[in-house]
CSV table of C-alpha atoms in Angstrom, one decimal:
chain,number,residue,atom,x,y,z
A,129,MET,CA,-19.7,-27.1,-43.3
A,130,GLN,CA,-18.8,-27.0,-47.0
A,131,THR,CA,-15.2,-25.7,-46.3
A,132,ARG,CA,-12.4,-28.2,-46.6
A,133,MET,CA,-9.5,-27.3,-44.6
A,134,ILE,CA,-6.9,-28.8,-47.0
A,135,ASP,CA,-3.8,-27.2,-48.3
A,136,LYS,CA,-3.2,-26.0,-51.8
A,137,GLN,CA,-6.5,-27.2,-53.1
A,138,TRP,CA,-7.1,-24.1,-55.5
A,139,SER,CA,-4.0,-24.7,-57.5
A,140,GLU,CA,-4.9,-28.3,-57.7
A,141,LYS,CA,-8.3,-27.2,-59.0
A,142,TYR,CA,-6.6,-24.6,-61.5
A,143,PRO,CA,-3.3,-26.1,-62.2
A,144,GLY,CA,-2.9,-23.5,-65.2
A,145,VAL,CA,-2.5,-20.7,-62.8
A,146,GLY,CA,1.2,-20.1,-61.8
A,147,LYS,CA,2.8,-20.6,-58.4
A,148,GLY,CA,5.8,-18.4,-58.9
A,149,PRO,CA,6.4,-14.8,-57.6
A,150,VAL,CA,4.3,-11.9,-58.8
A,151,ALA,CA,6.2,-8.6,-60.0
A,152,THR,CA,5.6,-5.5,-58.0
A,153,GLU,CA,6.8,-3.3,-60.9
A,154,PRO,CA,3.0,-2.9,-62.2
A,155,CYS,CA,2.1,-1.2,-58.9
A,156,ILE,CA,4.8,1.4,-59.0
A,157,SER,CA,6.0,2.0,-62.5
A,158,PRO,CA,4.7,5.4,-64.1
A,159,GLU,CA,5.4,3.8,-67.5
A,160,TYR,CA,3.1,0.8,-66.7
A,161,PHE,CA,0.5,3.1,-65.4
A,162,GLU,CA,0.5,5.1,-68.8
A,163,ARG,CA,0.1,1.9,-70.7
A,164,GLU,CA,-2.8,0.8,-68.4
A,165,ARG,CA,-4.7,4.0,-69.4
A,166,GLU,CA,-4.9,2.7,-72.9
A,167,LEU,CA,-4.9,-1.0,-72.8
A,168,ILE,CA,-7.1,-1.6,-69.7
A,169,PHE,CA,-9.2,1.4,-69.0
A,170,ARG,CA,-10.0,2.4,-72.6
A,171,ARG,CA,-10.6,-1.1,-73.8
A,172,HIS,CA,-12.7,-2.9,-71.1
A,173,TRP,CA,-16.2,-2.7,-69.7
A,174,LEU,CA,-16.1,-0.5,-66.6
A,175,ASN,CA,-18.8,-0.4,-64.1
A,176,VAL,CA,-20.0,3.3,-63.5
A,177,GLY,CA,-23.0,2.8,-61.3
A,178,ARG,CA,-26.3,1.2,-60.9
A,179,VAL,CA,-29.8,2.1,-62.7
A,180,ASP,CA,-31.5,2.8,-59.3
A,181,GLU,CA,-29.1,6.0,-59.3
A,182,ILE,CA,-31.5,7.2,-62.2
A,183,PRO,CA,-34.7,5.7,-61.7
A,184,THR,CA,-36.7,7.9,-64.0
A,185,ALA,CA,-36.5,9.6,-67.3
A,186,GLY,CA,-34.3,12.6,-67.4
A,187,LYS,CA,-32.2,11.6,-64.2
A,188,TYR,CA,-28.5,11.6,-64.8
A,189,PHE,CA,-25.2,11.3,-63.0
A,190,VAL,CA,-21.6,12.4,-64.2
A,191,ARG,CA,-18.5,10.2,-63.5
A,192,GLU,CA,-15.1,11.6,-63.8
A,193,LEU,CA,-12.8,8.9,-65.2
A,194,GLU,CA,-9.5,10.6,-64.5
A,195,VAL,CA,-7.4,7.6,-65.7
A,196,CYS,CA,-8.9,8.3,-69.2
A,197,LYS,CA,-9.4,12.0,-68.7
A,198,VAL,CA,-13.0,11.5,-69.7
A,199,SER,CA,-16.2,12.9,-67.9
A,200,VAL,CA,-19.0,10.5,-68.6
A,201,LEU,CA,-22.7,11.7,-68.6
A,202,VAL,CA,-25.0,8.7,-68.0
A,203,VAL,CA,-28.7,9.7,-68.4
A,204,ARG,CA,-32.0,7.8,-68.7
A,205,GLY,CA,-33.9,9.1,-71.7
A,206,ASN,CA,-37.6,9.7,-72.2
A,207,ASP,CA,-37.7,6.3,-73.8
A,208,ASP,CA,-36.5,4.9,-70.6
A,209,GLN,CA,-33.2,3.9,-72.1
A,210,VAL,CA,-30.0,4.3,-70.2
A,211,ARG,CA,-27.2,6.0,-72.4
A,212,ALA,CA,-23.7,7.3,-71.7
A,213,PHE,CA,-22.2,10.3,-73.5
A,214,HIS,CA,-19.0,12.2,-73.3
A,215,ASN,CA,-19.9,15.2,-71.1
A,216,VAL,CA,-18.7,17.6,-73.8
A,217,CYS,CA,-20.7,20.1,-76.0
A,218,PRO,CA,-19.8,19.3,-79.6
A,219,HIS,CA,-19.8,23.0,-80.6
A,220,ARG,CA,-16.5,24.1,-79.0
A,221,GLY,CA,-15.7,21.3,-76.6
A,222,ASN,CA,-17.0,22.9,-73.3
A,223,THR,CA,-18.0,20.6,-70.4
A,224,LEU,CA,-21.7,20.4,-70.7
A,225,VAL,CA,-22.9,19.2,-67.3
A,226,LEU,CA,-21.3,20.7,-64.2
A,227,ASN,CA,-23.4,18.9,-61.4
A,228,GLU,CA,-22.5,15.6,-60.2
A,229,ARG,CA,-26.1,14.3,-60.4
A,230,GLY,CA,-29.6,15.7,-61.1
A,231,THR,CA,-32.6,15.6,-63.5
A,232,CYS,CA,-32.4,17.1,-66.9
A,233,PRO,CA,-34.9,20.0,-67.1
A,234,GLY,CA,-36.0,19.0,-70.4
A,235,ARG,CA,-32.8,19.9,-72.2
A,236,PHE,CA,-29.1,19.9,-71.2
A,237,GLY,CA,-27.9,23.5,-71.9
A,238,CYS,CA,-24.3,24.3,-72.6
A,239,GLY,CA,-23.0,27.2,-70.4
A,240,PHE,CA,-21.0,28.6,-73.2
A,241,HIS,CA,-23.4,29.5,-76.0
A,242,SER,CA,-26.7,27.6,-74.8
A,243,TRP,CA,-26.6,24.9,-77.3
A,244,ALA,CA,-29.3,22.4,-76.0
A,245,PHE,CA,-29.5,18.6,-76.0
A,246,THR,CA,-32.2,16.3,-75.3
A,247,PRO,CA,-31.7,13.4,-72.6
A,248,GLU,CA,-31.4,11.0,-75.6
A,249,GLY,CA,-28.4,13.2,-76.7
A,250,LYS,CA,-29.8,14.8,-79.7
A,251,LEU,CA,-28.9,18.5,-80.6
A,252,ALA,CA,-32.2,20.2,-80.2
A,253,PHE,CA,-31.5,24.0,-80.3
A,254,VAL,CA,-28.7,26.3,-81.6
A,255,PRO,CA,-29.1,30.0,-80.9
A,256,ASP,CA,-28.6,32.1,-84.1
A,257,GLU,CA,-28.5,28.9,-86.1
A,258,GLU,CA,-29.1,30.7,-89.4
A,259,ASN,CA,-25.7,32.3,-89.1
A,260,PHE,CA,-23.8,28.9,-89.2
A,261,PHE,CA,-22.6,27.4,-92.5
A,262,ASP,CA,-24.9,24.4,-93.6
A,263,LEU,CA,-25.1,23.3,-90.0
A,264,ASP,CA,-26.6,19.8,-89.9
A,265,LYS,CA,-27.9,19.4,-86.5
A,266,SER,CA,-28.3,15.7,-86.6
A,267,GLN,CA,-24.4,15.4,-87.0
A,268,TYR,CA,-23.8,17.3,-83.6
A,269,GLY,CA,-25.6,15.3,-81.0
A,270,LEU,CA,-23.6,14.2,-77.9
A,271,SER,CA,-20.7,12.0,-78.6
A,272,ALA,CA,-22.0,8.5,-77.4
A,273,ILE,CA,-20.0,6.1,-75.3
A,274,ASN,CA,-20.9,2.3,-75.4
A,275,CYS,CA,-23.2,1.7,-72.6
A,276,GLU,CA,-24.7,-1.7,-71.6
A,277,VAL,CA,-26.7,-2.8,-68.5
A,278,TRP,CA,-26.5,-6.2,-66.7
A,279,GLU,CA,-28.8,-6.9,-63.8
A,280,GLY,CA,-29.0,-3.0,-63.2
A,281,PHE,CA,-25.2,-2.4,-63.2
A,282,ILE,CA,-24.3,0.1,-65.7
A,283,PHE,CA,-21.1,-0.5,-67.6
A,284,ILE,CA,-19.4,1.7,-70.3
A,285,ASN,CA,-16.6,0.9,-72.8
A,286,LEU,CA,-14.4,3.6,-74.3
A,287,ALA,CA,-13.3,1.5,-77.2
A,288,PRO,CA,-14.8,2.8,-80.5
A,289,MET,CA,-15.8,-0.8,-81.2
A,290,PRO,CA,-15.8,-3.0,-78.1
A,291,LYS,CA,-14.5,-6.5,-79.1
A,292,GLN,CA,-17.1,-8.2,-77.0
A,293,SER,CA,-20.7,-7.4,-75.7
A,294,LEU,CA,-20.9,-6.8,-72.0
A,295,ARG,CA,-22.6,-10.1,-71.6
A,296,GLU,CA,-19.8,-11.9,-73.3
A,297,PHE,CA,-17.2,-10.1,-71.4
A,298,LEU,CA,-18.9,-11.0,-68.0
A,299,GLY,CA,-19.1,-14.7,-69.2
A,300,GLY,CA,-19.4,-17.0,-66.1
A,301,VAL,CA,-20.2,-14.3,-63.6
A,302,ALA,CA,-23.3,-13.3,-65.5
A,303,THR,CA,-24.3,-17.1,-65.9
A,304,GLN,CA,-23.8,-17.4,-62.2
A,305,LEU,CA,-25.7,-14.3,-61.1
A,306,ASP,CA,-28.4,-13.8,-63.7
A,307,ASN,CA,-31.9,-13.0,-62.3
A,308,SER,CA,-30.5,-12.1,-58.8
A,309,PRO,CA,-32.6,-9.9,-56.8
A,310,PHE,CA,-30.1,-6.8,-57.0
A,311,SER,CA,-32.9,-4.4,-57.9
A,312,GLU,CA,-34.9,-5.3,-54.8
A,313,MET,CA,-32.0,-3.7,-52.7
A,314,LYS,CA,-31.5,-0.1,-52.5
A,315,LEU,CA,-28.3,2.0,-52.2
A,316,LEU,CA,-28.1,2.8,-48.6
A,317,LYS,CA,-24.6,4.2,-48.0
A,318,THR,CA,-21.6,5.2,-50.0
A,319,TYR,CA,-18.0,5.8,-48.7
A,320,LYS,CA,-15.3,7.3,-50.9
A,321,VAL,CA,-11.6,7.5,-49.9
A,322,GLU,CA,-8.8,9.0,-52.0
A,323,GLU,CA,-5.8,6.9,-51.2
A,324,ASN,CA,-2.1,7.2,-51.8
A,325,ALA,CA,-1.9,3.7,-53.3
A,326,ASN,CA,-1.9,2.2,-56.8
A,327,TRP,CA,-5.4,1.1,-57.7
A,328,LYS,CA,-4.2,-2.8,-57.9
A,329,THR,CA,-2.6,-2.3,-54.5
A,330,GLY,CA,-5.9,-1.5,-53.0
A,331,LEU,CA,-7.7,-4.1,-54.8
A,332,ASP,CA,-5.2,-7.0,-54.3
A,333,ALA,CA,-5.4,-6.3,-50.6
A,334,GLN,CA,-9.1,-6.8,-50.8
A,335,ASN,CA,-8.9,-9.8,-52.9
A,336,GLU,CA,-8.0,-12.5,-50.2
A,337,LEU,CA,-9.0,-13.5,-46.6
A,338,TYR,CA,-5.5,-14.6,-45.5
A,339,HIS,CA,-4.9,-11.2,-43.7
A,340,LEU,CA,-8.2,-11.2,-41.9
A,341,PRO,CA,-7.4,-12.8,-38.6
A,342,PHE,CA,-4.3,-10.6,-38.4
A,343,GLN,CA,-4.7,-7.1,-39.8
A,344,HIS,CA,-8.5,-7.2,-38.6
A,345,ARG,CA,-7.9,-8.9,-35.3
A,346,TYR,CA,-9.6,-6.0,-33.5
A,347,THR,CA,-12.7,-5.9,-35.9
A,348,ILE,CA,-13.7,-8.9,-37.8
A,349,GLY,CA,-10.8,-11.4,-37.2
A,350,ASP,CA,-13.1,-14.2,-36.1
A,351,SER,CA,-16.0,-13.7,-38.5
A,352,PHE,CA,-15.2,-16.2,-41.0
A,353,LEU,CA,-14.5,-20.0,-40.6
A,354,LEU,CA,-10.8,-20.6,-39.5
A,355,LYS,CA,-8.6,-23.5,-39.9
A,356,ASP,CA,-7.5,-24.7,-36.4
A,357,GLY,CA,-9.1,-21.6,-35.1
A,358,LYS,CA,-6.4,-19.6,-36.7
A,359,TYR,CA,-6.4,-19.3,-40.5
A,360,CYS,CA,-9.1,-18.3,-43.0
A,361,ARG,CA,-9.9,-20.7,-45.7
A,362,PHE,CA,-12.2,-20.3,-48.7
A,363,SER,CA,-15.0,-22.7,-49.3
A,364,ASN,CA,-14.9,-22.2,-53.0
A,365,VAL,CA,-12.9,-20.5,-55.7
A,366,ASN,CA,-14.1,-20.1,-59.4
A,367,LEU,CA,-11.8,-18.6,-61.9
A,368,TYR,CA,-13.5,-17.1,-65.1
A,369,ASN,CA,-12.0,-15.8,-68.3
A,370,TYR,CA,-11.2,-12.2,-66.8
A,371,HIS,CA,-13.0,-12.5,-63.4
A,372,SER,CA,-13.0,-14.6,-60.3
A,373,VAL,CA,-15.0,-15.4,-57.2
A,374,TRP,CA,-13.9,-16.6,-53.8
A,375,SER,CA,-16.4,-17.6,-51.1
A,376,CYS,CA,-16.4,-18.3,-47.5
A,377,GLU,CA,-18.5,-19.3,-44.6
A,378,TYR,CA,-19.4,-17.4,-41.4
A,379,ASN,CA,-17.6,-18.7,-38.3
A,380,PRO,CA,-20.2,-20.4,-36.1
A,381,ALA,CA,-17.8,-19.8,-33.0
A,382,HIS,CA,-17.8,-15.9,-33.6
A,383,LYS,CA,-18.5,-14.4,-30.3
A,384,PRO,CA,-21.0,-11.5,-31.0
A,385,LEU,CA,-20.5,-8.2,-29.1
A,386,PRO,CA,-23.5,-7.2,-26.8
A,387,THR,CA,-25.0,-4.6,-29.2
A,388,GLU,CA,-24.4,-6.8,-32.2
A,389,ALA,CA,-26.2,-9.8,-30.4
A,390,LEU,CA,-29.1,-7.8,-29.5
A,391,LEU,CA,-29.4,-6.3,-33.0
A,392,ASN,CA,-29.3,-9.6,-34.5
A,393,ARG,CA,-32.0,-11.0,-32.2
A,394,MET,CA,-34.1,-7.9,-32.9
A,395,ASP,CA,-33.5,-7.9,-36.9
A,396,SER,CA,-36.9,-8.9,-38.1
A,397,ALA,CA,-38.6,-8.3,-41.5
A,398,LEU,CA,-41.7,-9.7,-43.3
A,399,THR,CA,-39.8,-9.7,-46.6
A,400,ASN,CA,-36.9,-11.9,-46.8
A,401,ILE,CA,-34.8,-11.1,-50.0
A,402,ARG,CA,-32.2,-13.8,-50.7
A,403,PHE,CA,-29.7,-14.3,-53.4
A,404,ASP,CA,-30.4,-17.9,-54.6
A,405,LYS,CA,-27.3,-18.2,-56.4
A,406,ARG,CA,-25.1,-17.4,-53.5
A,407,ILE,CA,-22.3,-19.9,-53.3
A,408,SER,CA,-21.6,-19.5,-49.6
A,409,ASP,CA,-22.2,-17.1,-46.7
A,410,PHE,CA,-20.0,-14.4,-48.5
A,411,ASP,CA,-19.1,-14.4,-52.1
A,412,TRP,CA,-16.4,-11.9,-53.4
A,413,TYR,CA,-16.4,-11.4,-57.1
A,414,LEU,CA,-13.6,-9.5,-59.0
A,415,ILE,CA,-15.1,-8.1,-62.1
A,416,PHE,CA,-12.1,-7.1,-64.2
A,417,PRO,CA,-10.4,-4.7,-64.1
A,418,ASN,CA,-11.3,-2.5,-61.1
A,419,MET,CA,-14.7,-3.7,-59.5
A,420,ALA,CA,-15.6,-6.0,-56.9
A,421,LEU,CA,-19.3,-7.3,-56.2
A,422,LEU,CA,-19.7,-8.8,-52.7
A,423,LEU,CA,-22.7,-10.8,-51.7
A,424,PHE,CA,-23.5,-11.5,-48.1
A,425,THR,CA,-26.2,-13.3,-46.2
A,426,GLY,CA,-27.7,-11.4,-43.2
A,427,PRO,CA,-30.3,-12.3,-40.6
A,428,SER,CA,-33.4,-10.7,-42.1
A,429,GLY,CA,-32.2,-10.6,-45.9
A,430,ASP,CA,-29.2,-10.8,-47.9
A,431,PHE,CA,-27.3,-7.5,-49.1
A,432,PHE,CA,-24.5,-6.6,-51.4
A,433,MET,CA,-21.8,-4.2,-51.9
A,434,THR,CA,-19.7,-3.0,-54.7
A,435,TYR,CA,-16.0,-1.5,-54.8
A,436,ASN,CA,-14.8,0.5,-57.5
A,437,PHE,CA,-11.0,1.3,-57.7
A,438,TRP,CA,-10.5,4.3,-59.8
A,439,PRO,CA,-6.8,5.1,-60.7
A,440,LEU,CA,-5.9,8.8,-60.4
A,441,SER,CA,-2.0,8.4,-60.9
A,442,VAL,CA,0.4,5.5,-60.5
A,443,ASP,CA,0.2,5.8,-56.8
A,444,ARG,CA,-3.1,7.5,-56.1
A,445,CYS,CA,-6.6,6.0,-56.4
A,446,LEU,CA,-10.3,6.6,-55.5
A,447,TRP,CA,-11.8,3.8,-53.7
A,448,GLU,CA,-15.7,3.9,-53.8
A,449,MET,CA,-17.7,1.5,-51.6
A,450,ARG,CA,-21.6,1.2,-51.9
A,451,TYR,CA,-23.8,-0.8,-49.7
A,452,HIS,CA,-27.1,-1.9,-51.0
A,453,PHE,CA,-29.7,-3.4,-48.7
A,454,PRO,CA,-33.5,-4.3,-48.8
A,455,PRO,CA,-35.4,-1.2,-47.8
A,456,ALA,CA,-35.7,-1.3,-43.9
A,457,GLU,CA,-39.4,-2.2,-42.9
A,458,ASN,CA,-38.7,-1.2,-39.4
A,459,VAL,CA,-36.3,0.3,-36.9
A,460,GLY,CA,-35.0,-3.0,-35.6
A,461,GLN,CA,-34.0,-3.9,-39.2
A,462,ARG,CA,-32.4,-0.5,-39.9
A,463,LEU,CA,-30.3,-0.5,-36.8
A,464,ALA,CA,-28.9,-3.9,-37.6
A,465,GLN,CA,-28.1,-2.7,-41.0
A,466,GLU,CA,-26.5,0.4,-39.6
A,467,TRP,CA,-24.3,-1.9,-37.3
A,468,THR,CA,-23.3,-4.1,-40.1
A,469,ILE,CA,-22.3,-1.1,-42.3
A,470,GLY,CA,-20.3,0.4,-39.3
A,471,GLN,CA,-18.5,-2.8,-38.5
A,472,LEU,CA,-17.5,-3.3,-42.2
A,473,ARG,CA,-16.6,0.5,-42.5
A,474,ASP,CA,-14.1,0.3,-39.5
A,475,THR,CA,-12.5,-2.7,-41.2
A,476,LEU,CA,-12.4,-0.9,-44.5
A,477,MET,CA,-10.8,2.1,-42.8
A,478,GLU,CA,-8.2,-0.4,-41.5
A,479,ASP,CA,-7.7,-1.6,-45.1
A,480,ALA,CA,-7.4,1.9,-46.4
A,481,PHE,CA,-4.6,2.6,-43.9
A,482,GLN,CA,-2.9,-0.6,-44.9
A,483,HIS,CA,-3.2,0.1,-48.7
A,484,GLU,CA,-1.1,3.1,-48.2
A,485,LYS,CA,1.5,1.4,-46.1
A,486,ILE,CA,1.8,-1.5,-48.6
A,487,GLN,CA,2.4,1.3,-51.5
A,488,LYS,CA,5.1,2.9,-49.4
A,489,GLY,CA,6.9,-0.4,-49.1
A,490,LEU,CA,6.5,-1.4,-52.9
A,491,ALA,CA,7.5,2.1,-54.0
A,492,SER,CA,10.8,1.6,-52.0
A,493,ARG,CA,11.6,-1.2,-54.4
A,494,ALA,CA,12.8,-3.3,-51.3
A,495,CYS,CA,11.1,-6.2,-53.0
A,496,SER,CA,11.0,-6.9,-56.7
A,497,HIS,CA,8.2,-9.4,-56.3
A,498,MET,CA,5.4,-10.7,-54.0
A,499,VAL,CA,5.1,-14.3,-52.9
A,500,MET,CA,1.7,-15.8,-52.6
A,501,GLN,CA,0.1,-18.9,-51.2
A,502,ASP,CA,-2.9,-20.9,-52.3
A,503,GLU,CA,-5.4,-18.6,-50.6
A,504,GLU,CA,-4.1,-15.8,-52.7
A,505,ILE,CA,-4.8,-17.6,-56.1
A,506,THR,CA,-7.4,-14.9,-57.3
A,507,ILE,CA,-4.8,-12.1,-56.9
A,508,ARG,CA,-2.4,-14.3,-59.1
A,509,HIS,CA,-5.2,-14.8,-61.6
A,510,PHE,CA,-6.0,-11.1,-61.9
A,511,HIS,CA,-2.3,-10.3,-62.5
A,512,GLU,CA,-2.0,-12.9,-65.0
A,513,VAL,CA,-5.3,-11.6,-66.9
A,514,LEU,CA,-3.8,-8.0,-66.5
A,515,GLU,CA,-0.5,-9.2,-68.0
A,516,CYS,CA,-2.3,-10.9,-70.9
A,517,GLU,CA,-4.4,-7.7,-71.6
A,518,MET,CA,-1.3,-5.5,-71.4
A,519,ALA,CA,0.5,-7.7,-73.9
A,520,LYS,CA,-2.3,-7.1,-76.6
A,521,VAL,CA,-1.2,-4.0,-78.6
B,236,MET,CA,-42.1,19.3,-19.3
B,237,SER,CA,-44.3,19.9,-22.2
B,238,THR,CA,-41.3,20.4,-24.5
B,239,SER,CA,-40.0,16.9,-24.5
B,240,GLN,CA,-38.5,15.8,-27.8
B,241,LEU,CA,-38.7,12.1,-27.1
B,242,PRO,CA,-41.7,9.8,-26.9
B,243,GLU,CA,-43.3,9.8,-23.4
B,244,ALA,CA,-41.8,6.4,-22.3
B,245,PHE,CA,-38.2,7.5,-23.1
B,246,ARG,CA,-38.2,11.0,-21.5
B,247,ASP,CA,-35.4,9.6,-19.2
B,248,LEU,CA,-33.1,9.8,-22.2
B,249,GLU,CA,-33.7,13.5,-22.7
B,250,PRO,CA,-30.3,14.4,-21.2
B,251,TYR,CA,-28.7,12.6,-24.1
B,252,ILE,CA,-30.7,14.4,-26.9
B,253,ALA,CA,-27.5,15.9,-28.3
B,254,TRP,CA,-26.7,12.4,-29.6
B,255,SER,CA,-29.9,12.5,-31.7
B,256,LEU,CA,-28.3,13.2,-35.1
B,257,SER,CA,-29.8,12.5,-38.4
B,258,SER,CA,-26.6,11.9,-40.5
B,259,GLU,CA,-23.6,9.7,-40.2
B,260,ARG,CA,-21.4,12.5,-40.5
B,261,GLU,CA,-22.7,14.3,-37.6
B,262,ARG,CA,-22.7,11.1,-35.5
B,263,ILE,CA,-19.0,10.5,-36.4
B,264,ALA,CA,-18.2,14.1,-35.6
B,265,LYS,CA,-19.9,13.7,-32.1
B,266,ARG,CA,-18.1,10.5,-31.4
B,267,ILE,CA,-14.8,12.0,-32.2
B,268,ALA,CA,-15.5,15.2,-30.2
B,269,THR,CA,-16.8,13.5,-27.0
B,270,PRO,CA,-14.6,12.4,-24.1
B,271,MET,CA,-14.4,8.6,-23.7
B,272,ASP,CA,-16.2,8.7,-20.1
B,273,GLU,CA,-19.1,10.5,-21.7
B,274,VAL,CA,-19.3,7.9,-24.6
B,275,ILE,CA,-19.3,5.1,-22.0
B,276,GLU,CA,-22.1,6.8,-20.0
B,277,PHE,CA,-24.2,7.3,-23.2
B,278,HIS,CA,-23.6,3.7,-24.2
B,279,GLY,CA,-24.6,2.4,-20.6
B,280,LYS,CA,-27.8,4.4,-20.6
B,281,ILE,CA,-29.1,3.7,-24.2
B,282,SER,CA,-28.0,0.2,-24.6
B,283,ALA,CA,-29.9,-0.8,-21.4
B,284,ARG,CA,-33.1,0.6,-23.3
B,285,LEU,CA,-32.2,-0.6,-26.7
B,286,GLU,CA,-34.5,-3.4,-26.7
B,287,ALA,CA,-37.5,-1.3,-25.6
B,288,ILE,CA,-36.5,1.4,-28.1
B,289,ILE,CA,-36.8,-1.1,-30.9
B,290,ILE,CA,-40.1,-2.7,-29.7
B,291,TYR,CA,-41.7,0.7,-29.3
B,292,LEU,CA,-40.4,2.0,-32.6
B,293,ASN,CA,-41.2,-1.2,-34.5
B,294,GLN,CA,-44.9,-0.3,-34.3
B,295,TYR,CA,-44.2,2.3,-37.0
B,296,PRO,CA,-43.3,1.4,-40.6
B,297,TYR,CA,-39.9,2.7,-41.1
B,298,SER,CA,-40.8,5.3,-43.7
B,299,GLN,CA,-43.8,6.7,-41.6
B,300,MET,CA,-41.9,7.5,-38.1
B,301,PRO,CA,-43.3,10.4,-36.1
B,302,GLU,CA,-40.9,13.1,-35.3
B,303,ASP,CA,-40.3,12.2,-31.7
B,304,GLY,CA,-39.8,8.5,-32.7
B,305,GLN,CA,-37.3,9.6,-35.4
B,306,ARG,CA,-35.3,11.5,-32.8
B,307,LEU,CA,-35.2,8.4,-30.8
B,308,CYS,CA,-34.3,6.4,-33.7
B,309,ASP,CA,-31.3,8.8,-34.6
B,310,MET,CA,-30.2,8.5,-30.9
B,311,ALA,CA,-30.2,4.7,-31.3
B,312,LEU,CA,-28.1,5.2,-34.5
B,313,SER,CA,-25.7,7.1,-32.3
B,314,LEU,CA,-25.4,4.1,-30.2
B,315,VAL,CA,-24.8,1.8,-33.1
B,316,GLU,CA,-22.1,4.4,-34.1
B,317,ILE,CA,-20.1,4.3,-30.7
B,318,SER,CA,-20.9,0.6,-29.6
B,319,ASN,CA,-17.6,-0.8,-31.0
B,320,LEU,CA,-15.5,1.9,-29.2
B,321,VAL,CA,-16.8,0.7,-25.8
B,322,GLU,CA,-17.4,-3.0,-26.5
B,323,MET,CA,-14.4,-3.8,-28.6
B,324,TYR,CA,-11.8,-1.1,-29.1
B,325,LYS,CA,-12.0,0.4,-25.5
B,326,ASN,CA,-10.5,3.4,-27.0
B,327,PRO,CA,-11.8,6.5,-28.8
B,328,ALA,CA,-9.3,6.2,-31.6
B,329,VAL,CA,-8.9,2.8,-33.2
B,330,LEU,CA,-5.4,1.9,-34.0
B,331,ASN,CA,-4.2,1.7,-37.6
B,332,MET,CA,-7.1,3.1,-39.4
B,333,ILE,CA,-7.1,5.9,-42.0
B,334,GLU,CA,-7.9,9.3,-40.6
B,335,PRO,CA,-11.9,9.6,-40.5
B,336,GLU,CA,-12.0,12.8,-42.2
B,337,ARG,CA,-10.6,11.1,-45.4
B,338,PHE,CA,-13.2,8.3,-45.4
B,339,VAL,CA,-16.2,10.2,-46.3
B,340,PRO,CA,-19.9,8.9,-46.1
B,341,TYR,CA,-22.6,9.7,-48.4
B,342,GLU,CA,-26.2,8.9,-47.5
């Protein structure tokens, strides 16, 4: 056991992080939300997907970033490079691609006047071109959005000139997880839920285990190591410039359910894909501002999840959850994966319910601040980073 | 009966063929629409055969399953879908969860 069940160890490790109350206003203030659009979501690298969603030339997907009122077209060019563009025809501003995903049939054609663009974003054809006035087609390619890829995760940045590369921004997270076998795992399942909650209300509620034995007592309350059989404790916390990770160990005293026990016993595969750089059984990374990356160990291979919390308004967000597993070799492995997905899904459905109840409580302004203990240090850290970024005008 | 939809060794599970559903959305809809006593009966019959089902189906690579084997696999996926209801929640509706229709799976 690597977990030390001692009190207040994380604030001792990171004495620079505060211990006082955290304001609730950022989760309920419309004015704060308007500033977040500019200062957070238009200035930082945002994860919009993975390269395996667009494995071959011409494949694309579209993400609607409502918080920035931007539609992003992410496409793999014939040169194999992944690029992001505003999903807008530069002729008269029409929305270019209407499908959520697909394969570019050679050209992206605008539905308005049939201007046509290559998967690399160049303007290739203009109907009745001779009737324009000195039209320089090289000036009217799709408007590019900064796009960089780390370990298969696609990030975009809406700032005209990002102040850091993606690599610099990820910092210690990238160092920790470079060369991990993410690409050997495939997207198996996605869940999406529109919540009546501020995006941070959802993210904060996920960013700790203190609640686990209580809110999830019917589902996964005993899955992780407990102090005195009662309280969850992290085995490690690392804080980075913008990001953080907490880790925990599975509970050896966990009592598996009958189907769970059988499936664990029958879960076998020849390949055994592992994250060598896992810190503990379960690592939960917050990648600022709105992404979480979760690494799990499983009986016949590791797996990972991502969360993306997309703000829709001050009190609404879209929570996307994606599960990536090693491709199942046999039914035993597939059923075990499905059981794990379902178990976590039910827990996340409890969370989604809770997020809305928390938002309702915060919106009532009954409390002006939140009180947090040592196992909630990564939430504190996130709010400190947020405040710091919001202060940069 | 020559029209069996399941592999020979699992024809006794034929009465539960309606649980052989290929998508999670369909399995959730079936779970919600089925009375709890029927869910418990399905759970009892299939979970008693689950180990045999896995051993039988593991002879095939997952991506090369014959049709009758795929139907049996889809039935086992339905067992996975409802197992917590019977083994943990003891209730068709879990307390304090968001409405299932708002929590949408994509496969």
